[in-house]
CSV table of C-alpha atoms in Angstrom, one decimal:
chain,number,residue,atom,x,y,z
F,1162,UNK,CA,26.4,79.8,238.0
F,1163,UNK,CA,22.8,79.7,236.8
F,1164,UNK,CA,22.8,83.0,234.9
F,1165,UNK,CA,24.9,82.0,231.9
F,1166,UNK,CA,22.9,78.8,231.3
F,1167,UNK,CA,19.6,80.8,231.4
F,1168,UNK,CA,21.0,83.5,229.1
F,1169,UNK,CA,22.0,80.8,226.6
F,1170,UNK,CA,18.3,80.1,226.1
F,1171,UNK,CA,16.9,83.5,225.2
F,1172,UNK,CA,13.2,83.9,224.5
F,1173,UNK,CA,12.3,84.9,221.0
F,1174,UNK,CA,10.1,88.1,220.9
F,1175,UNK,CA,8.9,87.2,217.4
F,1176,UNK,CA,7.7,83.7,218.4
F,1177,UNK,CA,4.1,82.5,218.6
F,1178,UNK,CA,3.1,81.1,221.9
F,1179,UNK,CA,0.4,78.4,222.4
F,1180,UNK,CA,-2.2,77.9,225.1
F,1181,UNK,CA,-3.9,75.1,223.1
F,1182,UNK,CA,-2.6,72.6,220.5
F,1183,UNK,CA,-3.5,73.8,217.0
F,1184,UNK,CA,-2.3,72.9,213.5
F,1185,UNK,CA,-2.4,75.5,210.8
F,1186,UNK,CA,-2.9,72.7,208.3
F,1187,UNK,CA,-6.5,72.6,209.7
F,1188,UNK,CA,-7.1,76.3,209.2
F,1189,UNK,CA,-8.8,77.2,205.9
F,1190,UNK,CA,-10.1,80.6,206.8
F,1191,UNK,CA,-8.3,83.5,208.5
F,1192,UNK,CA,-10.2,86.4,210.0
F,1193,UNK,CA,-8.8,89.7,211.3
F,1194,UNK,CA,-9.8,92.7,213.4
F,1195,UNK,CA,-8.4,96.0,212.1
F,1196,UNK,CA,-7.1,98.2,214.9
F,1197,UNK,CA,-4.0,96.9,216.6
F,1198,UNK,CA,-4.2,93.7,214.5
F,1199,UNK,CA,-3.8,94.6,210.9
F,1200,UNK,CA,-2.7,98.1,211.6
F,1201,UNK,CA,-0.6,99.6,214.4
F,1202,UNK,CA,-0.5,103.2,215.5
F,1203,UNK,CA,2.3,105.5,216.6
F,1204,UNK,CA,2.7,106.9,220.1
F,1205,UNK,CA,1.0,110.1,218.9
F,1206,UNK,CA,-2.4,108.5,218.7
F,1207,UNK,CA,-2.8,108.1,222.5
F,1208,UNK,CA,-1.8,111.7,223.0
F,1209,UNK,CA,-4.5,112.7,220.5
F,1210,UNK,CA,-7.2,110.7,222.3
F,1211,UNK,CA,-6.2,112.0,225.7
F,1212,UNK,CA,-6.1,115.6,224.6
F,1213,UNK,CA,-9.4,115.4,222.7
F,1214,UNK,CA,-11.2,113.6,225.6
F,1215,UNK,CA,-9.8,116.2,228.1
F,1216,UNK,CA,-11.1,119.0,225.9
F,1217,UNK,CA,-14.6,117.4,225.7
F,1218,UNK,CA,-14.6,117.1,229.6
F,1219,UNK,CA,-13.9,120.9,229.7
F,1220,UNK,CA,-16.1,122.1,226.9
F,1221,UNK,CA,-19.1,119.7,227.2
F,1222,UNK,CA,-19.1,118.5,230.8
F,1223,UNK,CA,-18.0,121.8,232.3
F,1224,UNK,CA,-14.9,120.4,234.1
F,1225,UNK,CA,-12.3,123.0,235.3
F,1226,UNK,CA,-10.1,124.3,232.5
F,1227,UNK,CA,-7.1,123.8,234.8
F,1228,UNK,CA,-7.0,120.1,233.9
F,1229,UNK,CA,-5.4,121.1,230.7
F,1230,UNK,CA,-2.1,121.3,232.6
F,1231,UNK,CA,-2.1,117.5,232.6
F,1232,UNK,CA,-0.5,115.9,229.6
F,1233,UNK,CA,-0.6,112.3,228.5
F,1234,UNK,CA,2.1,110.1,230.1
F,1235,UNK,CA,2.6,107.0,228.0
F,1236,UNK,CA,4.5,105.4,230.9
F,1237,UNK,CA,1.8,105.6,233.6
F,1238,UNK,CA,-0.6,102.8,233.0
F,1239,UNK,CA,-0.6,99.3,231.5
F,1240,UNK,CA,-3.4,97.3,230.0
F,1241,UNK,CA,-5.5,94.9,232.1
F,1242,UNK,CA,-5.8,97.1,235.2
F,1243,UNK,CA,-9.0,97.3,237.2
F,1244,UNK,CA,-10.7,100.5,238.3
F,1245,UNK,CA,-12.8,100.7,241.5
F,1246,UNK,CA,-15.5,103.1,240.2
F,1247,UNK,CA,-16.8,104.0,243.7
F,1248,UNK,CA,-13.5,104.5,245.4
F,1249,UNK,CA,-11.7,106.0,242.3
F,1250,UNK,CA,-8.8,103.6,242.6
F,1251,UNK,CA,-6.8,102.1,239.7
F,1252,UNK,CA,-5.1,98.8,240.6
F,1253,UNK,CA,-3.6,95.6,239.4
F,1254,UNK,CA,-5.4,92.3,240.3
F,1255,UNK,CA,-4.1,88.8,239.9
F,1256,UNK,CA,-5.8,85.6,238.6
F,1257,UNK,CA,-7.1,84.9,242.1
F,1258,UNK,CA,-8.8,88.3,242.6
F,1259,UNK,CA,-6.0,89.5,244.9
F,1260,UNK,CA,-4.9,93.1,244.6
F,1261,UNK,CA,-1.1,93.5,244.2
F,1262,UNK,CA,-0.2,95.7,247.0
F,1263,UNK,CA,2.0,98.7,245.9
F,1264,UNK,CA,0.0,99.0,242.7
F,1265,UNK,CA,-3.1,100.8,243.9
F,1266,UNK,CA,-3.3,104.4,242.7
F,1267,UNK,CA,-5.6,107.2,243.8
F,1268,UNK,CA,-5.0,109.9,241.2
F,1269,UNK,CA,-1.3,109.8,240.4
F,1270,UNK,CA,-0.2,108.7,243.9
F,1271,UNK,CA,0.2,105.2,245.3
F,1272,UNK,CA,-2.1,104.3,248.2
F,1273,UNK,CA,-0.3,102.8,251.3
F,1274,UNK,CA,-0.7,99.1,251.7
F,1275,UNK,CA,-2.3,99.5,255.2
F,1276,UNK,CA,-5.0,101.7,253.7
F,1277,UNK,CA,-5.8,99.3,250.9
F,1278,UNK,CA,-6.1,96.4,253.4
F,1279,UNK,CA,-8.4,98.4,255.6
F,1280,UNK,CA,-10.7,99.4,252.7
F,1281,UNK,CA,-11.0,95.8,251.3
F,1282,UNK,CA,-10.7,93.9,254.6
F,1283,UNK,CA,-7.5,92.4,253.2
F,1284,UNK,CA,-6.5,92.4,249.6
F,1285,UNK,CA,-9.1,90.1,248.0
F,1286,UNK,CA,-11.8,91.4,245.7
F,1287,UNK,CA,-15.0,89.3,246.0
F,1288,UNK,CA,-16.4,87.9,242.8
F,1289,UNK,CA,-19.6,89.9,243.0
F,1290,UNK,CA,-17.6,93.1,242.9
F,1291,UNK,CA,-15.6,92.2,239.8
F,1292,UNK,CA,-16.5,93.4,236.3
F,1293,UNK,CA,-18.9,91.5,234.1
F,1294,UNK,CA,-17.9,89.0,231.4
F,1295,UNK,CA,-16.8,91.8,229.1
F,1296,UNK,CA,-14.8,93.7,231.7
F,1297,UNK,CA,-17.5,96.3,232.2
F,1298,UNK,CA,-18.7,97.8,235.5
F,1299,UNK,CA,-22.5,97.1,235.5
F,1300,UNK,CA,-25.3,95.5,237.4
F,1301,UNK,CA,-23.8,96.1,240.8
F,1302,UNK,CA,-20.2,95.4,239.8
F,1303,UNK,CA,-17.9,98.1,241.2
F,1304,UNK,CA,-14.8,97.1,239.1
F,1305,UNK,CA,-14.1,98.0,235.5
F,1306,UNK,CA,-11.3,96.2,233.7
F,1307,UNK,CA,-9.4,98.0,231.0
F,1308,UNK,CA,-8.5,95.4,228.3
F,1309,UNK,CA,-8.4,97.6,225.2
F,1310,UNK,CA,-5.1,99.2,224.0
F,1311,UNK,CA,-7.2,102.4,223.3
F,1312,UNK,CA,-8.0,102.4,227.1
F,1313,UNK,CA,-4.5,103.6,228.1
F,1314,UNK,CA,-5.4,107.3,227.6
F,1315,UNK,CA,-8.7,106.7,229.4
F,1316,UNK,CA,-7.0,105.3,232.5
F,1317,UNK,CA,-4.5,108.2,232.5
F,1318,UNK,CA,-7.2,110.8,232.1
F,1319,UNK,CA,-9.2,109.3,235.0
F,1320,UNK,CA,-6.1,109.4,237.2
F,1321,UNK,CA,-5.2,113.0,236.2
F,1322,UNK,CA,-8.7,114.4,236.9
F,1323,UNK,CA,-8.8,112.5,240.1
F,1324,UNK,CA,-5.4,114.0,241.0
F,1325,UNK,CA,-6.6,117.5,240.3
F,1326,UNK,CA,-9.7,117.2,242.4
F,1327,UNK,CA,-7.8,115.7,245.3
F,1328,UNK,CA,-5.0,118.3,245.2
F,1329,UNK,CA,-7.5,121.1,245.2
F,1330,UNK,CA,-9.8,119.7,247.9
F,1331,UNK,CA,-12.7,119.6,245.5
F,1332,UNK,CA,-15.6,117.4,246.6
F,1333,UNK,CA,-16.8,115.2,243.8
F,1334,UNK,CA,-18.7,112.0,243.0
F,1335,UNK,CA,-16.3,109.3,241.7
F,1336,UNK,CA,-19.1,107.6,239.8
F,1337,UNK,CA,-19.9,110.7,237.9
F,1338,UNK,CA,-16.2,111.3,237.0
F,1339,UNK,CA,-15.9,107.7,235.7
F,1340,UNK,CA,-19.0,108.1,233.5
F,1341,UNK,CA,-18.0,111.5,232.2
F,1342,UNK,CA,-14.5,110.3,231.3
F,1343,UNK,CA,-15.9,107.1,229.7
F,1344,UNK,CA,-18.3,109.2,227.6
F,1345,UNK,CA,-15.6,111.6,226.5
F,1346,UNK,CA,-13.3,108.8,225.4
F,1347,UNK,CA,-16.3,107.2,223.6
F,1348,UNK,CA,-17.1,110.5,221.8
F,1349,UNK,CA,-13.6,110.8,220.5
F,1350,UNK,CA,-14.4,107.7,218.5
F,1351,UNK,CA,-18.1,108.1,217.8
F,1352,UNK,CA,-17.9,111.8,216.8
F,1353,UNK,CA,-15.1,110.9,214.4
F,1354,UNK,CA,-12.5,113.1,216.0
F,1355,UNK,CA,-9.9,110.3,216.0
F,1356,UNK,CA,-10.8,109.1,212.6
F,1357,UNK,CA,-10.6,112.5,211.0
F,1358,UNK,CA,-7.2,113.3,212.6
F,1359,UNK,CA,-5.7,110.0,211.4
F,1360,UNK,CA,-7.0,110.3,207.9
F,1361,UNK,CA,-5.7,113.9,207.7
F,1362,UNK,CA,-2.1,112.9,208.7
F,1363,UNK,CA,-2.0,109.1,208.1
F,1364,UNK,CA,1.8,109.0,208.1
F,1365,UNK,CA,2.0,110.5,211.6
F,1366,UNK,CA,-0.4,108.1,213.2
F,1367,UNK,CA,-0.1,104.8,211.4
F,1368,UNK,CA,3.1,102.8,211.6
F,1369,UNK,CA,3.7,101.7,208.0
F,1370,UNK,CA,4.6,98.0,208.0
F,1371,UNK,CA,5.0,96.1,204.7
F,1372,UNK,CA,5.0,92.9,206.7
F,1373,UNK,CA,1.1,93.2,207.0
F,1374,UNK,CA,0.9,92.8,203.2
F,1375,UNK,CA,3.5,90.0,203.3
F,1376,UNK,CA,1.4,88.0,205.8
F,1377,UNK,CA,-1.8,88.5,203.8
F,1378,UNK,CA,0.0,87.6,200.5
F,1379,UNK,CA,1.5,84.5,202.0
F,1380,UNK,CA,-1.9,83.3,203.2
F,1381,UNK,CA,-3.5,84.1,199.8
F,1382,UNK,CA,-0.7,82.2,198.0
F,1383,UNK,CA,-1.5,79.1,200.0
F,1384,UNK,CA,-5.2,79.3,199.0
F,1385,UNK,CA,-6.5,80.5,202.4
F,1386,UNK,CA,-9.7,82.5,202.5
F,1387,UNK,CA,-9.6,85.8,204.5
F,1388,UNK,CA,-12.1,88.2,206.0
F,1389,UNK,CA,-12.1,91.4,208.1
F,1390,UNK,CA,-14.6,92.2,210.9
F,1391,UNK,CA,-14.0,95.6,212.5
F,1392,UNK,CA,-15.9,98.2,214.5
F,1393,UNK,CA,-14.1,101.0,212.6
F,1394,UNK,CA,-15.9,102.9,209.8
F,1395,UNK,CA,-15.6,102.2,206.1
F,1396,UNK,CA,-13.6,105.2,204.8
F,1397,UNK,CA,-11.2,105.0,207.8
F,1398,UNK,CA,-10.4,101.4,207.1
F,1399,UNK,CA,-10.1,101.9,203.4
F,1400,UNK,CA,-7.6,104.7,203.7
F,1401,UNK,CA,-5.6,102.8,206.3
F,1402,UNK,CA,-5.5,99.6,204.4
F,1403,UNK,CA,-4.5,101.4,201.2
F,1404,UNK,CA,-1.6,102.9,203.1
F,1405,UNK,CA,-0.3,99.7,204.7
F,1406,UNK,CA,-1.3,97.1,202.1
F,1407,UNK,CA,-2.0,98.9,198.8
F,1408,UNK,CA,-4.9,100.1,196.6
F,1409,UNK,CA,-5.8,96.5,195.8
F,1410,UNK,CA,-6.2,95.5,199.5
F,1411,UNK,CA,-9.8,94.4,199.0
F,1412,UNK,CA,-8.7,91.8,196.4
F,1413,UNK,CA,-7.0,89.9,199.3
F,1414,UNK,CA,-10.2,89.6,201.4
F,1415,UNK,CA,-13.2,87.4,200.6
F,1416,UNK,CA,-15.5,89.4,203.1
F,1417,UNK,CA,-15.1,92.8,204.6
F,1418,UNK,CA,-17.4,94.0,207.4
F,1419,UNK,CA,-17.1,97.4,209.0
F,1420,UNK,CA,-18.9,99.0,212.0
F,1421,UNK,CA,-19.7,95.5,213.2
F,1422,UNK,CA,-20.4,96.6,216.8
F,1423,UNK,CA,-18.4,93.8,218.4
F,1424,UNK,CA,-19.0,92.0,220.8
F,1425,UNK,CA,-22.8,92.5,220.0
F,1426,UNK,CA,-22.0,91.2,216.4
F,1427,UNK,CA,-21.3,87.8,217.9
F,1428,UNK,CA,-24.5,87.6,219.9
F,1429,UNK,CA,-27.3,89.7,218.4
F,1430,UNK,CA,-29.2,87.8,215.7
F,1431,UNK,CA,-31.5,90.7,214.7
F,1432,UNK,CA,-29.3,93.1,212.6
F,1433,UNK,CA,-29.0,92.3,208.9
F,1434,UNK,CA,-26.1,93.2,206.8
F,1435,UNK,CA,-26.1,96.4,204.6
F,1436,UNK,CA,-23.9,97.0,201.6
F,1437,UNK,CA,-21.7,100.1,201.5
F,1438,UNK,CA,-21.1,101.6,198.0
F,1439,UNK,CA,-17.9,103.3,196.8
F,1440,UNK,CA,-19.1,106.7,198.2
F,1441,UNK,CA,-19.8,105.2,201.6
F,1442,UNK,CA,-23.6,105.3,201.1
F,1443,UNK,CA,-25.6,102.5,202.7
F,1444,UNK,CA,-27.7,100.6,200.3
F,1445,UNK,CA,-31.1,99.1,201.0
F,1446,UNK,CA,-30.7,95.8,199.0
F,1447,UNK,CA,-31.3,92.5,200.7
F,1448,UNK,CA,-28.1,90.6,201.1
F,1449,UNK,CA,-28.2,87.1,199.8
F,1450,UNK,CA,-24.5,86.6,199.5
F,1451,UNK,CA,-21.3,88.3,200.9
F,1452,UNK,CA,-19.4,89.1,197.7
F,1453,UNK,CA,-15.6,89.5,197.4
F,1454,UNK,CA,-14.6,93.1,196.8
F,1455,UNK,CA,-17.7,94.6,198.5
F,1456,UNK,CA,-17.8,96.3,202.0
F,1457,UNK,CA,-20.7,95.4,204.3
F,1458,UNK,CA,-21.8,97.2,207.5
F,1459,UNK,CA,-23.4,95.9,210.7
F,1460,UNK,CA,-24.8,92.3,210.4
F,1461,UNK,CA,-24.3,89.5,212.9
F,1462,UNK,CA,-22.3,86.4,213.2
F,1463,UNK,CA,-25.2,84.0,212.8
F,1464,UNK,CA,-26.1,85.6,209.4
F,1465,UNK,CA,-22.4,85.6,208.5
F,1466,UNK,CA,-22.2,81.8,209.2
F,1467,UNK,CA,-25.3,81.2,207.1
F,1468,UNK,CA,-24.1,83.2,204.1
F,1469,UNK,CA,-20.5,81.8,204.2
F,1470,UNK,CA,-20.7,78.4,205.7
F,1471,UNK,CA,-17.5,79.1,207.6
F,1472,UNK,CA,-17.9,77.2,210.8
F,1473,UNK,CA,-15.9,75.6,213.6
F,1474,UNK,CA,-12.2,74.9,214.0
F,1475,UNK,CA,-11.3,75.5,210.4
F,1476,UNK,CA,-11.6,79.3,211.1
F,1477,UNK,CA,-8.8,81.2,213.0
F,1478,UNK,CA,-9.7,84.8,214.0
F,1479,UNK,CA,-7.1,87.4,215.2
F,1480,UNK,CA,-7.8,90.3,217.5
F,1481,UNK,CA,-6.2,92.4,220.2
F,1482,UNK,CA,-9.2,92.6,222.6
F,1483,UNK,CA,-9.5,89.4,224.7
F,1484,UNK,CA,-13.2,90.0,225.4
F,1485,UNK,CA,-14.7,91.8,222.4
F,1486,UNK,CA,-12.7,89.9,219.8
F,1487,UNK,CA,-12.0,86.4,221.1
F,1488,UNK,CA,-14.1,85.3,224.0
F,1489,UNK,CA,-17.5,84.6,222.3
F,1490,UNK,CA,-15.8,83.0,219.3
F,1491,UNK,CA,-14.0,80.4,221.3
F,1492,UNK,CA,-16.8,79.8,223.9
F,1493,UNK,CA,-19.9,79.8,221.7
F,1494,UNK,CA,-18.8,79.2,218.1
F,1495,UNK,CA,-15.8,76.9,218.2
F,1496,UNK,CA,-13.5,79.1,216.2
F,1497,UNK,CA,-9.8,79.1,216.9
F,1498,UNK,CA,-8.5,82.3,218.2
F,1499,UNK,CA,-5.2,84.3,218.1
F,1500,UNK,CA,-4.5,87.2,220.4
F,1501,UNK,CA,-2.3,90.1,219.2
F,1502,UNK,CA,-0.4,91.4,222.3
F,1503,UNK,CA,2.0,94.2,221.2
F,1504,UNK,CA,3.4,94.6,224.7
F,1505,UNK,CA,4.7,91.0,224.5
F,1506,UNK,CA,7.7,92.0,222.4
F,1507,UNK,CA,9.0,94.6,224.7
F,1508,UNK,CA,8.5,92.5,227.8
F,1509,UNK,CA,10.4,89.6,226.3
F,1510,UNK,CA,13.3,91.8,225.4
F,1511,UNK,CA,13.4,93.0,229.1
F,1512,UNK,CA,13.3,89.3,230.2
F,1513,UNK,CA,16.3,88.5,228.0
F,1514,UNK,CA,18.5,91.1,229.7
F,1515,UNK,CA,21.3,89.9,232.1
F,1516,UNK,CA,20.1,92.3,234.8
F,1517,UNK,CA,16.6,90.9,234.8
F,1518,UNK,CA,17.8,87.3,234.8
F,1519,UNK,CA,20.2,88.0,237.7
F,1520,UNK,CA,17.4,89.6,239.7
F,1521,UNK,CA,14.9,86.8,239.1
F,1522,UNK,CA,17.5,84.1,239.8
F,1523,UNK,CA,18.4,85.7,243.1
F,1524,UNK,CA,14.7,86.3,243.9
F,1525,UNK,CA,14.0,82.6,243.4
F,1526,UNK,CA,17.0,81.8,245.5
F,1527,UNK,CA,15.8,84.0,248.4
F,1528,UNK,CA,12.4,82.4,248.2
F,1529,UNK,CA,14.0,79.0,248.5
F,1530,UNK,CA,16.1,80.1,251.4
F,1531,UNK,CA,13.0,81.3,253.2
F,1532,UNK,CA,11.1,78.1,252.6
F,1533,UNK,CA,14.0,76.0,253.6
F,1534,UNK,CA,15.2,77.8,256.7
F,1535,UNK,CA,11.9,78.9,258.3
F,1536,UNK,CA,12.0,75.8,260.6
F,1537,UNK,CA,14.8,77.5,262.6
F,1538,UNK,CA,13.2,79.3,265.5
F,1539,UNK,CA,16.2,80.7,267.4
F,1540,UNK,CA,16.5,84.5,267.6
F,1541,UNK,CA,19.5,84.7,265.3
F,1542,UNK,CA,17.9,82.7,262.6
F,1543,UNK,CA,14.6,84.7,262.9
F,1544,UNK,CA,16.6,87.9,262.5
F,1545,UNK,CA,18.2,86.6,259.3
F,1546,UNK,CA,14.8,85.4,258.0
F,1547,UNK,CA,13.4,88.9,258.5
F,1548,UNK,CA,16.3,90.4,256.6
F,1549,UNK,CA,15.7,88.0,253.8
F,1550,UNK,CA,12.0,88.9,253.7
F,1551,UNK,CA,12.9,92.5,253.5
F,1552,UNK,CA,15.4,91.9,250.7
F,1553,UNK,CA,12.8,89.7,248.9
F,1554,UNK,CA,10.3,92.6,249.0
F,1555,UNK,CA,12.9,95.0,247.6
F,1556,UNK,CA,13.8,92.5,244.8
F,1557,UNK,CA,10.1,92.2,243.9
F,1558,UNK,CA,9.8,96.0,243.6
F,1559,UNK,CA,13.0,96.0,241.5
F,1560,UNK,CA,11.5,93.3,239.2
F,1561,UNK,CA,8.3,95.4,238.8
F,1562,UNK,CA,10.3,98.5,237.8
F,1563,UNK,CA,11.9,96.6,234.9
F,1564,UNK,CA,8.5,96.8,233.1
F,1565,UNK,CA,6.4,99.7,234.5
F,1566,UNK,CA,7.3,101.7,237.6
F,1567,UNK,CA,3.7,101.8,238.8
F,1568,UNK,CA,2.2,98.5,237.8
F,1569,UNK,CA,4.9,96.2,236.6
F,1570,UNK,CA,4.4,93.4,234.0
F,1571,UNK,CA,1.2,93.0,232.0
F,1572,UNK,CA,1.4,89.2,232.7
F,1573,UNK,CA,2.5,88.8,236.3
F,1574,UNK,CA,1.9,90.2,239.7
F,1575,UNK,CA,4.6,88.8,242.0
F,1576,UNK,CA,4.5,85.0,241.6
F,1577,UNK,CA,0.9,84.8,240.3
F,1578,UNK,CA,-0.4,85.4,236.8
F,1579,UNK,CA,-2.4,88.6,236.3
F,1580,UNK,CA,-6.2,88.6,235.8
F,1581,UNK,CA,-5.3,89.7,232.2
F,1582,UNK,CA,-3.2,86.6,231.6
F,1583,UNK,CA,-5.8,84.3,233.1
F,1584,UNK,CA,-8.3,85.6,230.5
F,1585,UNK,CA,-5.7,85.4,227.7
F,1586,UNK,CA,-5.0,81.8,228.6
F,1587,UNK,CA,-8.7,81.0,228.5
F,1588,UNK,CA,-9.8,82.8,225.3
F,1589,UNK,CA,-6.8,82.6,223.0
F,1590,UNK,CA,-5.4,79.4,221.4
F,1591,UNK,CA,-2.2,81.2,220.4
F,1592,UNK,CA,-0.8,84.7,221.1
F,1593,UNK,CA,1.9,86.8,219.6
F,1594,UNK,CA,3.3,90.4,219.5
F,1595,UNK,CA,2.1,91.0,215.9
F,1596,UNK,CA,0.8,89.2,212.8
F,1597,UNK,CA,4.3,89.4,211.3
F,1598,UNK,CA,5.2,86.5,213.6
F,1599,UNK,CA,3.2,84.3,211.2
F,1600,UNK,CA,6.0,84.8,208.6
F,1601,UNK,CA,8.3,82.6,210.8
F,1602,UNK,CA,6.0,79.6,210.5
F,1603,UNK,CA,5.0,77.3,207.6
F,1604,UNK,CA,1.3,77.1,206.8
F,1605,UNK,CA,1.1,73.5,208.1
F,1606,UNK,CA,2.9,74.2,211.4
F,1607,UNK,CA,1.5,72.7,214.5
F,1608,UNK,CA,1.6,74.7,217.8
F,1609,UNK,CA,2.1,72.6,220.9
F,1610,UNK,CA,1.6,74.1,224.3
F,1611,UNK,CA,4.5,73.3,226.6
F,1612,UNK,CA,3.6,71.0,229.5
F,1613,UNK,CA,3.7,73.4,232.4
F,1614,UNK,CA,4.4,71.4,235.6
F,1615,UNK,CA,1.6,71.6,238.2
F,1616,UNK,CA,2.7,72.6,241.7
F,1617,UNK,CA,2.5,69.0,242.9
F,1618,UNK,CA,4.6,67.8,240.0
F,1619,UNK,CA,7.5,70.1,240.8
F,1620,UNK,CA,10.3,69.1,243.2
F,1621,UNK,CA,10.3,71.2,246.3
F,1622,UNK,CA,13.0,73.7,246.9
F,1623,UNK,CA,14.4,71.6,249.7
F,1624,UNK,CA,14.7,68.7,247.2
F,1625,UNK,CA,16.4,70.8,244.6
F,1626,UNK,CA,18.9,72.0,247.2
F,1627,UNK,CA,19.6,68.4,248.1
F,1628,UNK,CA,20.2,67.2,244.6
F,1629,UNK,CA,22.2,70.2,243.5
F,1630,UNK,CA,19.8,71.4,240.8
F,1631,UNK,CA,19.9,74.8,242.5
F,1632,UNK,CA,22.8,74.1,244.9
F,1633,UNK,CA,23.4,77.1,247.2
F,1634,UNK,CA,26.8,77.5,249.0
F,1635,UNK,CA,26.9,76.4,252.6
F,1636,UNK,CA,23.6,74.5,252.4
F,1637,UNK,CA,25.0,71.2,251.1
F,1638,UNK,CA,24.9,69.8,254.6
F,1639,UNK,CA,21.8,70.8,256.5
F,1640,UNK,CA,19.6,69.7,259.3
F,1641,UNK,CA,17.1,67.1,258.1
F,1642,UNK,CA,13.6,68.7,258.2
F,1643,UNK,CA,11.3,66.4,260.2
C-alpha cells in the first residue's frame, strides 16, 4: 500500500539540494573549479590514468610486469572510501567512524566480518587513526580517505597490485605499495601524461556539454561576476574551455587562475600571482590588479581578496572536492559553497525505481517488526525474530547491490550516513549533480534546507503501528508494551 504513494513523489535528479539556507539574490560573484565542475570527462579518462600509473609502477618502480594483466574496472570502487595504509585494506566508514561490515576489501576479495572485528577490536576506527583534515594519511594517521573523482583509478590500482602480491605469495610492505601507487598517480598528472593525452584527442575524453556555456551566459546576463580557480595548467584549461564553451570563453570570466595548488592556495600567504602570456610563458611583472581576459598562475587567496575585494557571503564557489575546494572557504573565509557530485544523478535514478522502493519499504517494515516484537521471549517468537534478522541482513545486502556490488551507496552505509556525506553536509551549502542544475532556478531563488526530524522528534515504530501510519496486517491488536 505504501509503494504507490512513495512512487508518486519521485526525486528529481536535476534538483539542487540544500544543507544551509541560501538566497541566490545575495550572490554577486560566482567562482568555479575546472575539472569535474565546468568540464566532465568520459569513461575513457580513468582507464587512461589507471594504465599510465600501472606502467609507471612497472617501468620506474620496478614492479612485476605481470600486473599489466589487470585492467581498470569502473564498477569496483566508489568515492569516499578509506584505505588502511598499514593493513592494505579498502573500506567504507560511516559518519560515526564505524566500518560497514561486508565492505572491507583486501585486494579484490572481501574480508570476512569476523576477521575485520578481530583486527579492529570491533568495527570502530578511533579518531587518532583517521585521516587528517584533508583526508590524507599523515602524522601517525593510518587511514587515507579518497575524496577526489580522479582517485577512483588509484583505489582500483592499489587493490589490483595488492591482489597480485597476495595471489602469488609475495612478501611486501603495504606502506611502500601505497606510496608508490600514490606517486605514480601523481606523476600521471605532474608529468603531463594525462594532459597531453586529453589535448591530443579532446573529443574522446571530454564530454561536450553546451549547458556549461548556457549556465555561464545566464549568470553573465544577470550581471554576475565570475572567476575560475583550478590546479590544472593554462594550455590544458584553455583548450578544454574552447571546446565546451567557445573561443571567447575568457570574456565570460573576470579572473582566471591556473595551477593554484589548492588547498594551499587558500592558506599560504607567501606566493604572489604571476601573469601567463598567450604563449604560456610566465612573466615577471608585479601584479597590482587581476585583469579580465588575462590568465594568472599560483598566488594565494589572501592576495586574491586584496586585489578583488570579493569577500564573504556574496561569493559562491563550486567544486567537486569537498576538502580541497570547499572546506577552507566555508570554515575560514565565509564564502558560500556548492558541491558538484556527479554520482548524485545516477543514485537518485536508482532510488526512483519501483524495485528499490519496494526493497526499502520492506526493510523499514522488518526493522519496525523487530523493534516492536523483541519483547516476546518465548522460543517460537525468538525463532521468528532470528528469521527476520536474517532476512533484514539479506535485504541490506540487496539494497547495497543496487548501487555498487562492493561498497553500495556513496551517501549511506546501512542506516547511517557515510563519512563522505558527513563532510559534504558540513562543507557545502548546496550540492547538485552538475552545474546545469542551475538552469532550473531563477537567479533570486532561495534554497531552504528541509527540516529533518531529529530522532527524538520522530514517532516510534510502535506508535506508527498503533495509529496506522505504517499499519501492518495482523498487528492492529497487540499486547501493550509495559
